[in-house]
Amino acid sequence: MSPLRAAGEQWQMLEGTILMSRKERERLAVLAQVKSGQLKLVTAGAAMGVGYRQAKRVWQRYQAEGDGGLVHRSRGRSSPRSKPLELRERVLARYAERYPDFGPTLAAEYLGVEGLVVDHETLRRWLIAQGTRKVRQRGQRHRQWRERKECFGMMVQLDGSHHDWFEGRRAKAVLMVMVDDATNRVWAQFSEEETTRASYDVSEGWVRRWGLPQSLYVDRDSIYRCEGVGSVAEQMAGKGPQTQFGRAMEQLGVELILANSPQAKGRVERMNGLLQDRLVKALRLEGISDMALANEHLAKTFLPALNRRFQRQAASPADVHRAVPRNLNEVLSWEEERLVQRDWTVVCEGRWHQVEREHEPLGLAGKRVIVRTLRDGRVQLVHRGKKLCWRALPERPKRSVVKPKEQKPRGVMKPTAQHPWRQLGAGAGRNYWRRVKAAGRAERAAIRLGARDSGRPPLRSGLPTSLAPSRGKEQGTTTRKGDIFS
């Protein structure tokens, strides 16, 4: 047995109380050889993984304190960030008293309101150490193996595979893959990104070859699943919001099934791995670095050979694909509902469309129409299934704005001498009414102040002079010099 192993097994515990770590036991074995003269201190430092100066310090501590000098100084001490023991006892007692069924996070919030501030993770460790709470392991979710569908076309799985398909010869692309659940028959097509258009293109490729499948099994990407809130009309009809792809599949009568996990659509996931292995090498051998050539190679050479190699016989020989609809290009499009303005224009995505006069009997002003944008860029206006005639406007129509008439300032009109007011003497002009109002104010002030005629001329304001003398603070008080009484 080597000296290192013998020393490690002999000194696993010091004095039966403090355990030595593996690193400390290895140092003990090395220094024991230094002490016996088998190793030099420089070699011992390299064996311990420290420099020569640190090796000297460790050796000196070992000589001074023995084996205990190799134990870390913080061993057995409490952390300076630890909570006081009194706080821990109070928190645990309060938890057991009032919050026994609370989780650590919620209990920590309520305890903080009471002044017992403690982190929820600290409380969790205290409860586990006390035995009040047990560590719960996340349980595995039960999954059940699903049998294949019986017929070809009953279910098709669709997924996008992101991979460096061209190995740096061009930018990364996405391979949209479709796999039949019953037969493993594959159809795939390259696209720049995993978008609604890419899903439309690969779905059209499948439908043109074999027909409409009964259902599509897809993941919960935003292309297939809408997270928004439906409109009022949709809520009244009991329908949820739909994506453009979901709307198209509903019009085609294809059931869209959303998988809850990648394992649920494992057939297409495993096919992605197969293609990432075989297709990458095939493109490399052919020297293909263009997406158009890659799609052509897929359709004519690679996929037919792959289907012959891996396609299997379905449980039933029946093919449940449905016929290809005539309006497939119109269904695989983007539809938006827009309002027809009073000038019979429709605006969508910043573009203005003028509805022609021939649809005047429909009375479309104020009604809603469908603006359909095809994949080739063409636009159709549809009202109740009927396509409308329209023309594009180069810019927003200029609307005529009626300017309000300018109001001239009204001048002051003075009545003439023959005016009835002047003839009756009821209105002698503005100065007359000023004198009448001044006289009324003077009369009311005289009554209010109890004034009497003093024989003096009236004031400039029209008020009479008062005979009341100035009063002091109290009756009988001495007046100032110069005060005169009548």
Short mmCIF file of C-alpha atoms in Angstrom, two decimals:
data_model
loop_
_atom_site.label_atom_id
_atom_site.label_comp_id
_atom_site.label_asym_id
_atom_site.label_seq_id
_atom_site.Cartn_x
_atom_site.Cartn_y
_atom_site.Cartn_z
CA MET A 1 0.00 0.00 0.00
CA SER A 2 1.37 3.44 -0.91
CA PRO A 3 2.26 5.91 1.88
CA LEU A 4 -0.34 8.42 0.59
CA ARG A 5 -3.18 5.88 0.84
CA ALA A 6 -2.03 4.59 4.23
CA ALA A 7 -1.85 8.08 5.68
CA GLY A 8 -5.22 9.00 4.17
CA GLU A 9 -6.95 6.02 5.73
CA GLN A 10 -5.22 6.55 9.08
CA TRP A 11 -6.06 10.27 9.49
CA GLN A 12 -9.63 10.59 8.37
CA MET A 13 -10.68 12.06 11.73
CA LEU A 14 -8.88 14.23 14.28
CA GLU A 15 -9.68 13.58 17.93
CA GLY A 16 -12.99 12.03 16.88
CA THR A 17 -14.71 15.41 16.41
CA ILE A 18 -13.41 17.34 13.39
CA LEU A 19 -13.38 15.53 10.06
CA MET A 20 -10.64 16.25 7.59
CA SER A 21 -11.47 16.90 4.01
CA ARG A 22 -9.94 14.94 1.17
CA LYS A 23 -7.62 17.82 0.34
CA GLU A 24 -6.40 18.02 3.93
CA ARG A 25 -5.82 14.27 4.10
CA GLU A 26 -3.72 14.41 0.94
CA ARG A 27 -1.66 17.24 2.42
CA LEU A 28 -1.18 15.21 5.59
CA ALA A 29 0.18 12.28 3.60
CA VAL A 30 2.56 14.53 1.62
CA LEU A 31 3.88 16.33 4.70
CA ALA A 32 4.37 13.02 6.47
CA GLN A 33 6.82 12.11 3.73
CA VAL A 34 8.51 15.50 4.07
CA LYS A 35 8.86 14.86 7.79
CA SER A 36 10.46 11.46 7.14
CA GLY A 37 12.84 13.01 4.63
CA GLN A 38 11.44 11.20 1.57
CA LEU A 39 10.30 14.44 -0.14
CA LYS A 40 11.71 17.91 -0.40
CA LEU A 41 9.49 20.86 0.36
CA VAL A 42 9.62 22.11 -3.26
CA THR A 43 8.39 18.76 -4.55
CA ALA A 44 5.77 18.61 -1.80
CA GLY A 45 4.43 22.04 -2.83
CA ALA A 46 4.02 20.83 -6.41
CA ALA A 47 2.25 17.69 -5.15
CA MET A 48 -0.12 19.77 -3.00
CA GLY A 49 -0.77 22.22 -5.86
CA VAL A 50 0.58 25.31 -4.06
CA GLY A 51 3.61 27.50 -4.49
CA TYR A 52 6.82 27.17 -2.53
CA ARG A 53 6.00 30.06 -0.16
CA GLN A 54 2.58 28.63 0.64
CA ALA A 55 4.15 25.19 1.10
CA LYS A 56 6.55 26.70 3.68
CA ARG A 57 3.62 28.24 5.60
CA VAL A 58 1.70 24.96 5.59
CA TRP A 59 4.83 23.07 6.72
CA GLN A 60 5.47 25.52 9.55
CA ARG A 61 1.86 25.24 10.79
CA TYR A 62 2.13 21.45 10.61
CA GLN A 63 5.34 21.49 12.66
CA ALA A 64 3.85 23.84 15.25
CA GLU A 65 0.36 22.36 15.70
CA GLY A 66 0.69 18.85 14.33
CA ASP A 67 -2.08 17.27 12.34
CA GLY A 68 -4.63 19.83 13.54
CA GLY A 69 -2.65 22.58 11.83
CA LEU A 70 -3.81 21.31 8.46
CA VAL A 71 -7.50 21.75 9.28
CA HIS A 72 -9.08 24.91 7.89
CA ARG A 73 -9.40 27.65 10.50
CA SER A 74 -13.11 28.22 9.72
CA ARG A 75 -13.99 24.56 10.29
CA GLY A 76 -16.69 24.26 12.94
CA ARG A 77 -17.35 28.00 13.19
CA SER A 78 -20.65 29.64 12.35
CA SER A 79 -20.88 31.92 9.35
CA PRO A 80 -20.67 35.66 10.06
CA ARG A 81 -23.85 36.03 7.97
CA SER A 82 -25.80 33.49 10.00
CA LYS A 83 -28.94 34.57 11.80
CA PRO A 84 -29.01 34.73 15.60
CA LEU A 85 -30.22 31.62 17.36
CA GLU A 86 -32.92 33.63 19.15
CA LEU A 87 -34.37 34.83 15.82
CA ARG A 88 -34.39 31.30 14.46
CA GLU A 89 -36.29 29.98 17.48
CA ARG A 90 -38.83 32.83 17.29
CA VAL A 91 -39.41 32.33 13.57
CA LEU A 92 -39.87 28.57 13.88
CA ALA A 93 -42.19 28.98 16.87
CA ARG A 94 -44.30 31.57 15.06
CA TYR A 95 -44.40 29.41 11.93
CA ALA A 96 -45.62 26.40 13.92
CA GLU A 97 -48.19 28.57 15.71
CA ARG A 98 -49.77 30.46 12.81
CA TYR A 99 -48.40 29.29 9.46
CA PRO A 100 -48.02 25.50 9.68
CA ASP A 101 -49.48 24.87 6.21
CA PHE A 102 -47.78 27.81 4.49
CA GLY A 103 -44.97 27.40 2.01
CA PRO A 104 -41.60 29.00 2.86
CA THR A 105 -42.03 31.85 0.36
CA LEU A 106 -45.52 32.85 1.50
CA ALA A 107 -44.66 32.36 5.18
CA ALA A 108 -41.57 34.57 4.83
CA GLU A 109 -43.76 37.36 3.43
CA TYR A 110 -46.20 37.22 6.36
CA LEU A 111 -43.40 36.92 8.90
CA GLY A 112 -41.76 40.02 7.42
CA VAL A 113 -44.96 41.98 8.04
CA GLU A 114 -44.75 40.95 11.70
CA GLY A 115 -41.15 42.13 11.94
CA LEU A 116 -39.49 38.70 11.69
CA VAL A 117 -37.49 39.32 8.51
CA VAL A 118 -35.95 36.17 7.09
CA ASP A 119 -35.24 35.03 3.54
CA HIS A 120 -37.52 32.33 2.17
CA GLU A 121 -34.60 30.04 1.32
CA THR A 122 -33.21 30.41 4.85
CA LEU A 123 -36.63 29.54 6.26
CA ARG A 124 -36.79 26.54 3.93
CA ARG A 125 -33.46 25.21 5.23
CA TRP A 126 -34.52 25.75 8.84
CA LEU A 127 -37.77 23.84 8.27
CA ILE A 128 -35.94 20.97 6.54
CA ALA A 129 -33.38 20.78 9.35
CA GLN A 130 -36.20 20.77 11.92
CA GLY A 131 -38.03 18.03 10.04
CA THR A 132 -41.15 20.10 9.53
CA ARG A 133 -40.73 20.19 5.77
CA LYS A 134 -39.44 17.44 3.50
CA VAL A 135 -37.55 17.82 0.25
CA ARG A 136 -39.93 16.99 -2.52
CA GLN A 137 -38.55 15.60 -5.74
CA ARG A 138 -40.26 16.55 -8.96
CA GLY A 139 -42.34 13.63 -10.07
CA GLN A 140 -42.14 12.31 -13.58
CA ARG A 141 -45.06 12.97 -15.83
CA HIS A 142 -46.77 9.82 -17.02
CA ARG A 143 -46.65 9.30 -20.77
CA GLN A 144 -48.52 6.67 -22.66
CA TRP A 145 -47.37 5.09 -25.89
CA ARG A 146 -49.72 5.90 -28.74
CA GLU A 147 -50.33 3.47 -31.54
CA ARG A 148 -49.92 4.55 -35.12
CA LYS A 149 -52.94 5.65 -37.10
CA GLU A 150 -54.42 2.92 -39.25
CA CYS A 151 -54.72 4.70 -42.60
CA PHE A 152 -52.50 6.82 -44.76
CA GLY A 153 -53.56 10.47 -44.44
CA MET A 154 -55.36 10.13 -41.12
CA MET A 155 -52.69 12.21 -39.28
CA VAL A 156 -49.64 14.07 -40.56
CA GLN A 157 -47.04 15.54 -38.18
CA LEU A 158 -45.49 18.90 -39.10
CA ASP A 159 -42.39 20.54 -37.62
CA GLY A 160 -39.57 22.91 -38.54
CA SER A 161 -35.96 21.76 -38.10
CA HIS A 162 -33.38 24.50 -37.47
CA HIS A 163 -29.91 23.33 -38.47
CA ASP A 164 -26.82 24.33 -40.43
CA TRP A 165 -27.91 22.24 -43.39
CA PHE A 166 -25.32 23.62 -45.82
CA GLU A 167 -22.38 23.46 -43.35
CA GLY A 168 -21.48 27.11 -43.71
CA ARG A 169 -21.72 27.24 -47.52
CA ARG A 170 -24.64 29.62 -47.08
CA ALA A 171 -26.69 31.10 -44.26
CA LYS A 172 -28.65 28.78 -41.98
CA ALA A 173 -32.06 27.64 -43.16
CA VAL A 174 -35.09 25.80 -41.82
CA LEU A 175 -36.32 22.49 -43.16
CA MET A 176 -40.10 22.14 -42.86
CA VAL A 177 -40.79 18.43 -42.45
CA MET A 178 -44.09 16.53 -42.75
CA VAL A 179 -44.35 12.85 -41.77
CA ASP A 180 -47.39 10.61 -42.11
CA ASP A 181 -48.15 8.90 -38.82
CA ALA A 182 -49.24 5.60 -40.35
CA THR A 183 -46.63 5.04 -43.08
CA ASN A 184 -43.64 7.30 -42.21
CA ARG A 185 -43.92 8.88 -45.67
CA VAL A 186 -41.96 12.16 -45.67
CA TRP A 187 -42.24 15.45 -47.47
CA ALA A 188 -39.89 18.36 -46.74
CA GLN A 189 -39.00 21.77 -48.11
CA PHE A 190 -36.34 24.34 -47.28
CA SER A 191 -37.22 27.88 -46.18
CA GLU A 192 -35.32 30.84 -44.81
CA GLU A 193 -37.31 30.94 -41.55
CA GLU A 194 -40.12 29.06 -39.85
CA THR A 195 -43.01 31.33 -40.76
CA THR A 196 -46.63 31.05 -41.80
CA ARG A 197 -45.58 31.23 -45.44
CA ALA A 198 -43.15 28.34 -44.96
CA SER A 199 -45.95 26.26 -43.39
CA TYR A 200 -48.24 27.17 -46.30
CA ASP A 201 -45.64 26.14 -48.89
CA VAL A 202 -44.81 22.75 -47.38
CA SER A 203 -48.51 22.01 -46.77
CA GLU A 204 -49.32 22.82 -50.40
CA GLY A 205 -46.54 20.46 -51.51
CA TRP A 206 -48.12 17.62 -49.53
CA VAL A 207 -51.68 18.40 -50.63
CA ARG A 208 -50.76 18.65 -54.33
CA ARG A 209 -49.20 15.16 -54.20
CA TRP A 210 -51.48 13.13 -51.93
CA GLY A 211 -54.48 15.31 -51.01
CA LEU A 212 -55.86 16.88 -47.84
CA PRO A 213 -55.08 14.91 -44.65
CA GLN A 214 -57.62 14.45 -41.91
CA SER A 215 -55.53 16.19 -39.24
CA LEU A 216 -52.22 17.95 -38.65
CA TYR A 217 -50.16 17.39 -35.48
CA VAL A 218 -48.05 20.49 -34.71
CA ASP A 219 -46.28 22.09 -31.76
CA ARG A 220 -47.44 25.17 -29.85
CA ASP A 221 -45.54 27.72 -31.91
CA SER A 222 -47.12 31.12 -32.51
CA ILE A 223 -47.71 30.10 -36.13
CA TYR A 224 -50.31 27.55 -35.04
CA ARG A 225 -51.45 28.84 -31.64
CA CYS A 226 -52.73 32.33 -30.86
CA GLU A 227 -52.07 33.79 -27.41
CA GLY A 228 -54.26 36.86 -27.82
CA VAL A 229 -57.85 37.51 -26.80
CA GLY A 230 -60.56 36.95 -29.37
CA SER A 231 -62.84 39.67 -30.63
CA VAL A 232 -66.31 40.25 -29.23
CA ALA A 233 -67.87 38.42 -32.19
CA GLU A 234 -65.60 35.42 -31.64
CA GLN A 235 -66.39 35.35 -27.94
CA MET A 236 -70.12 35.52 -28.64
CA ALA A 237 -69.76 32.65 -31.12
CA GLY A 238 -67.81 30.59 -28.58
CA LYS A 239 -64.63 30.56 -30.67
CA GLY A 240 -61.13 31.43 -29.62
CA PRO A 241 -58.68 33.59 -31.55
CA GLN A 242 -57.05 31.94 -34.54
CA THR A 243 -53.80 32.35 -36.39
CA GLN A 244 -53.76 32.63 -40.16
CA PHE A 245 -52.65 29.00 -40.45
CA GLY A 246 -55.38 27.86 -38.07
CA ARG A 247 -57.98 29.79 -40.04
CA ALA A 248 -56.79 28.22 -43.31
CA MET A 249 -56.91 24.68 -41.88
CA GLU A 250 -60.42 25.29 -40.57
CA GLN A 251 -61.59 26.41 -44.02
CA LEU A 252 -59.98 23.31 -45.56
CA GLY A 253 -61.58 21.03 -42.97
CA VAL A 254 -58.24 19.84 -41.54
CA GLU A 255 -58.18 19.33 -37.77
CA LEU A 256 -55.22 21.13 -36.16
CA ILE A 257 -53.92 19.26 -33.08
CA LEU A 258 -51.48 21.03 -30.74
CA ALA A 259 -48.91 18.80 -29.05
CA ASN A 260 -48.16 19.38 -25.38
CA SER A 261 -44.53 18.19 -25.63
CA PRO A 262 -41.92 17.30 -28.25
CA GLN A 263 -42.26 13.65 -27.25
CA ALA A 264 -45.91 13.70 -28.32
CA LYS A 265 -44.88 14.20 -31.96
CA GLY A 266 -41.80 12.04 -31.63
CA ARG A 267 -42.13 10.61 -35.15
CA VAL A 268 -41.31 13.91 -36.84
CA GLU A 269 -38.71 14.75 -34.18
CA ARG A 270 -36.82 11.50 -34.90
CA MET A 271 -37.15 12.17 -38.62
CA ASN A 272 -35.49 15.55 -38.06
CA GLY A 273 -32.51 13.80 -36.53
CA LEU A 274 -32.36 11.35 -39.44
CA LEU A 275 -32.41 14.16 -41.97
CA GLN A 276 -29.78 16.17 -40.09
CA ASP A 277 -27.50 13.15 -40.48
CA ARG A 278 -28.25 11.98 -44.03
CA LEU A 279 -29.42 15.11 -45.86
CA VAL A 280 -26.44 17.20 -44.78
CA LYS A 281 -24.04 14.64 -46.20
CA ALA A 282 -26.08 14.28 -49.40
CA LEU A 283 -25.99 18.04 -50.02
CA ARG A 284 -22.25 18.05 -49.33
CA LEU A 285 -21.60 15.26 -51.86
CA GLU A 286 -23.72 16.99 -54.48
CA GLY A 287 -22.01 20.33 -53.79
CA ILE A 288 -25.36 22.10 -53.35
CA SER A 289 -25.26 25.46 -51.58
CA ASP A 290 -28.38 27.08 -53.08
CA MET A 291 -31.82 26.72 -51.55
CA ALA A 292 -33.64 26.37 -54.86
CA LEU A 293 -31.33 23.58 -55.98
CA ALA A 294 -31.65 21.93 -52.57
CA ASN A 295 -35.46 21.88 -52.82
CA GLU A 296 -35.22 20.44 -56.32
CA HIS A 297 -32.82 17.74 -55.12
CA LEU A 298 -35.17 16.94 -52.24
CA ALA A 299 -38.24 16.54 -54.44
CA LYS A 300 -36.65 14.57 -57.29
CA THR A 301 -33.90 12.46 -55.71
CA PHE A 302 -33.51 12.43 -51.94
CA LEU A 303 -37.09 12.12 -50.62
CA PRO A 304 -38.19 9.38 -53.06
CA ALA A 305 -35.16 7.29 -52.08
CA LEU A 306 -35.76 8.00 -48.38
CA ASN A 307 -39.40 6.96 -48.59
CA ARG A 308 -38.48 3.72 -50.34
CA ARG A 309 -35.96 3.00 -47.58
CA PHE A 310 -37.97 3.89 -44.46
CA GLN A 311 -41.64 3.85 -45.50
CA ARG A 312 -43.69 1.11 -43.88
CA GLN A 313 -47.01 -0.55 -44.64
CA ALA A 314 -50.04 0.94 -42.90
CA ALA A 315 -52.39 -1.22 -40.89
CA SER A 316 -55.14 -0.48 -43.40
CA PRO A 317 -54.63 -0.13 -47.16
CA ALA A 318 -57.20 2.66 -47.35
CA ASP A 319 -56.14 6.20 -48.24
CA VAL A 320 -58.27 8.75 -46.41
CA HIS A 321 -56.87 11.85 -48.11
CA ARG A 322 -59.53 14.16 -49.50
CA ALA A 323 -59.58 15.87 -52.89
CA VAL A 324 -57.60 19.04 -53.49
CA PRO A 325 -59.89 22.11 -53.42
CA ARG A 326 -59.87 24.48 -56.38
CA ASN A 327 -59.34 27.55 -54.24
CA LEU A 328 -56.32 26.16 -52.38
CA ASN A 329 -54.16 29.20 -53.21
CA GLU A 330 -56.89 31.55 -51.95
CA VAL A 331 -57.27 29.65 -48.69
CA LEU A 332 -53.52 29.50 -48.00
CA SER A 333 -53.31 33.27 -47.70
CA TRP A 334 -53.61 36.10 -45.20
CA GLU A 335 -57.07 37.53 -44.49
CA GLU A 336 -57.87 40.68 -42.56
CA GLU A 337 -61.26 42.24 -41.87
CA ARG A 338 -61.48 45.94 -42.70
CA LEU A 339 -64.17 48.65 -42.71
CA VAL A 340 -65.33 50.36 -45.92
CA GLN A 341 -65.11 54.12 -45.48
CA ARG A 342 -67.81 56.57 -46.54
CA ASP A 343 -65.88 57.31 -49.71
CA TRP A 344 -65.85 53.56 -50.50
CA THR A 345 -62.16 53.15 -49.80
CA VAL A 346 -60.54 50.32 -47.82
CA VAL A 347 -57.16 50.71 -46.13
CA CYS A 348 -55.01 47.75 -45.11
CA GLU A 349 -51.33 47.81 -44.11
CA GLY A 350 -50.92 51.37 -45.35
CA ARG A 351 -52.35 50.67 -48.82
CA TRP A 352 -55.59 52.23 -50.08
CA HIS A 353 -58.12 50.40 -52.25
CA GLN A 354 -61.03 52.08 -54.06
CA VAL A 355 -64.13 49.90 -54.53
CA GLU A 356 -65.65 50.36 -58.00
CA ARG A 357 -69.06 51.92 -58.64
CA GLU A 358 -70.55 48.68 -60.02
CA HIS A 359 -70.97 47.40 -56.45
CA GLU A 360 -73.15 50.37 -55.44
CA PRO A 361 -76.29 48.19 -54.99
CA LEU A 362 -74.51 46.32 -52.18
CA GLY A 363 -74.34 49.48 -50.03
CA LEU A 364 -70.86 48.66 -48.71
CA ALA A 365 -70.19 52.00 -47.01
CA GLY A 366 -69.87 51.34 -43.29
CA LYS A 367 -69.72 47.56 -43.76
CA ARG A 368 -66.78 45.18 -43.33
CA VAL A 369 -65.02 43.28 -46.08
CA ILE A 370 -62.18 40.73 -46.15
CA VAL A 371 -58.83 41.88 -47.52
CA ARG A 372 -57.10 38.72 -48.78
CA THR A 373 -53.40 38.78 -49.62
CA LEU A 374 -52.18 35.83 -51.67
CA ARG A 375 -48.66 34.42 -51.46
CA ASP A 376 -47.77 35.89 -54.85
CA GLY A 377 -48.64 39.39 -53.62
CA ARG A 378 -52.06 39.76 -55.22
CA VAL A 379 -54.84 41.34 -53.16
CA GLN A 380 -58.53 40.44 -53.22
CA LEU A 381 -61.46 42.19 -51.59
CA VAL A 382 -64.20 39.74 -50.62
CA HIS A 383 -67.69 40.46 -49.28
CA ARG A 384 -69.83 37.47 -48.31
CA GLY A 385 -67.81 35.14 -50.53
CA LYS A 386 -68.00 37.44 -53.57
CA LYS A 387 -64.87 39.08 -54.95
CA LEU A 388 -65.12 42.83 -55.44
CA CYS A 389 -63.67 44.96 -58.20
CA TRP A 390 -61.32 47.63 -56.97
CA ARG A 391 -58.35 49.73 -57.97
CA ALA A 392 -55.29 50.73 -56.03
CA LEU A 393 -54.82 54.35 -55.02
CA PRO A 394 -51.31 55.80 -55.16
CA GLU A 395 -51.76 57.67 -51.89
CA ARG A 396 -54.27 58.52 -49.25
CA PRO A 397 -57.27 60.37 -50.74
CA LYS A 398 -57.35 64.04 -49.90
CA ARG A 399 -60.49 64.80 -48.05
CA SER A 400 -62.20 68.18 -48.56
CA VAL A 401 -62.35 70.16 -45.38
CA VAL A 402 -65.03 72.87 -45.06
CA LYS A 403 -63.47 75.91 -43.49
CA PRO A 404 -65.68 77.80 -41.05
CA LYS A 405 -66.73 81.32 -42.05
CA GLU A 406 -64.75 84.10 -40.51
CA GLN A 407 -66.88 86.06 -38.05
CA LYS A 408 -66.38 89.79 -38.18
CA PRO A 409 -66.23 91.61 -34.84
CA ARG A 410 -69.55 93.16 -33.95
CA GLY A 411 -69.47 96.94 -33.47
CA VAL A 412 -71.42 98.97 -30.91
CA MET A 413 -74.69 100.18 -32.42
CA LYS A 414 -76.05 103.41 -30.97
CA PRO A 415 -79.79 104.03 -31.24
CA THR A 416 -80.80 106.97 -33.46
CA ALA A 417 -82.66 110.04 -32.28
CA GLN A 418 -85.92 108.62 -33.66
CA HIS A 419 -85.49 105.36 -31.75
CA PRO A 420 -88.44 104.54 -29.46
CA TRP A 421 -86.12 104.46 -26.46
CA ARG A 422 -85.09 108.05 -27.06
CA GLN A 423 -88.67 109.17 -27.84
CA LEU A 424 -90.03 107.70 -24.59
CA GLY A 425 -87.09 108.99 -22.59
CA ALA A 426 -86.36 105.48 -21.37
CA GLY A 427 -82.84 105.37 -22.78
CA ALA A 428 -80.61 108.41 -22.93
CA GLY A 429 -77.47 106.43 -23.65
CA ARG A 430 -74.71 104.93 -21.62
CA ASN A 431 -74.03 108.06 -19.56
CA TYR A 432 -77.64 108.16 -18.43
CA TRP A 433 -77.49 104.66 -17.02
CA ARG A 434 -74.21 105.40 -15.31
CA ARG A 435 -75.79 108.36 -13.47
CA VAL A 436 -78.81 106.24 -12.50
CA LYS A 437 -76.59 103.49 -11.10
CA ALA A 438 -74.40 105.99 -9.22
CA ALA A 439 -77.42 107.63 -7.63
CA GLY A 440 -78.76 104.26 -6.54
CA ARG A 441 -75.43 103.32 -4.99
CA ALA A 442 -75.27 106.65 -3.13
CA GLU A 443 -78.77 106.22 -1.78
CA ARG A 444 -78.10 102.68 -0.55
CA ALA A 445 -74.84 103.78 1.08
CA ALA A 446 -76.57 106.64 2.87
CA ILE A 447 -79.17 104.32 4.28
CA ARG A 448 -76.55 101.78 5.34
CA LEU A 449 -74.25 104.30 7.05
CA GLY A 450 -77.04 106.31 8.63
CA ALA A 451 -75.71 109.49 7.09
CA ARG A 452 -77.55 112.80 7.40
CA ASP A 453 -77.18 116.11 5.65
CA SER A 454 -74.33 118.12 7.09
CA GLY A 455 -74.61 121.08 4.78
CA ARG A 456 -71.29 120.24 3.27
CA PRO A 457 -70.79 119.61 -0.42
CA PRO A 458 -70.99 115.91 -1.43
CA LEU A 459 -67.91 113.87 -2.09
CA ARG A 460 -66.57 113.22 -5.58
CA SER A 461 -67.96 109.70 -5.40
CA GLY A 462 -71.46 111.08 -4.95
CA LEU A 463 -71.72 109.98 -1.29
CA PRO A 464 -72.87 112.57 1.32
CA THR A 465 -70.50 113.66 4.05
CA SER A 466 -70.97 112.12 7.48
CA LEU A 467 -71.55 114.14 10.67
CA ALA A 468 -70.36 111.39 12.99
CA PRO A 469 -67.11 112.33 14.70
CA SER A 470 -64.11 110.04 14.84
CA ARG A 471 -64.27 107.68 17.79
CA GLY A 472 -61.46 106.49 19.98
CA LYS A 473 -61.04 102.99 21.28
CA GLU A 474 -63.50 103.60 24.06
CA GLN A 475 -65.91 106.38 25.03
CA GLY A 476 -64.33 109.04 27.23
CA THR A 477 -60.81 108.37 26.00
CA THR A 478 -58.47 111.26 25.47
CA THR A 479 -58.22 112.46 21.89
CA ARG A 480 -55.11 113.41 20.09
CA LYS A 481 -54.04 116.97 19.59
CA GLY A 482 -55.73 118.57 16.63
CA ASP A 483 -59.02 116.61 16.88
CA ILE A 484 -62.01 118.95 16.48
CA PHE A 485 -65.56 118.25 17.57
CA SER A 486 -68.65 120.19 16.60
#
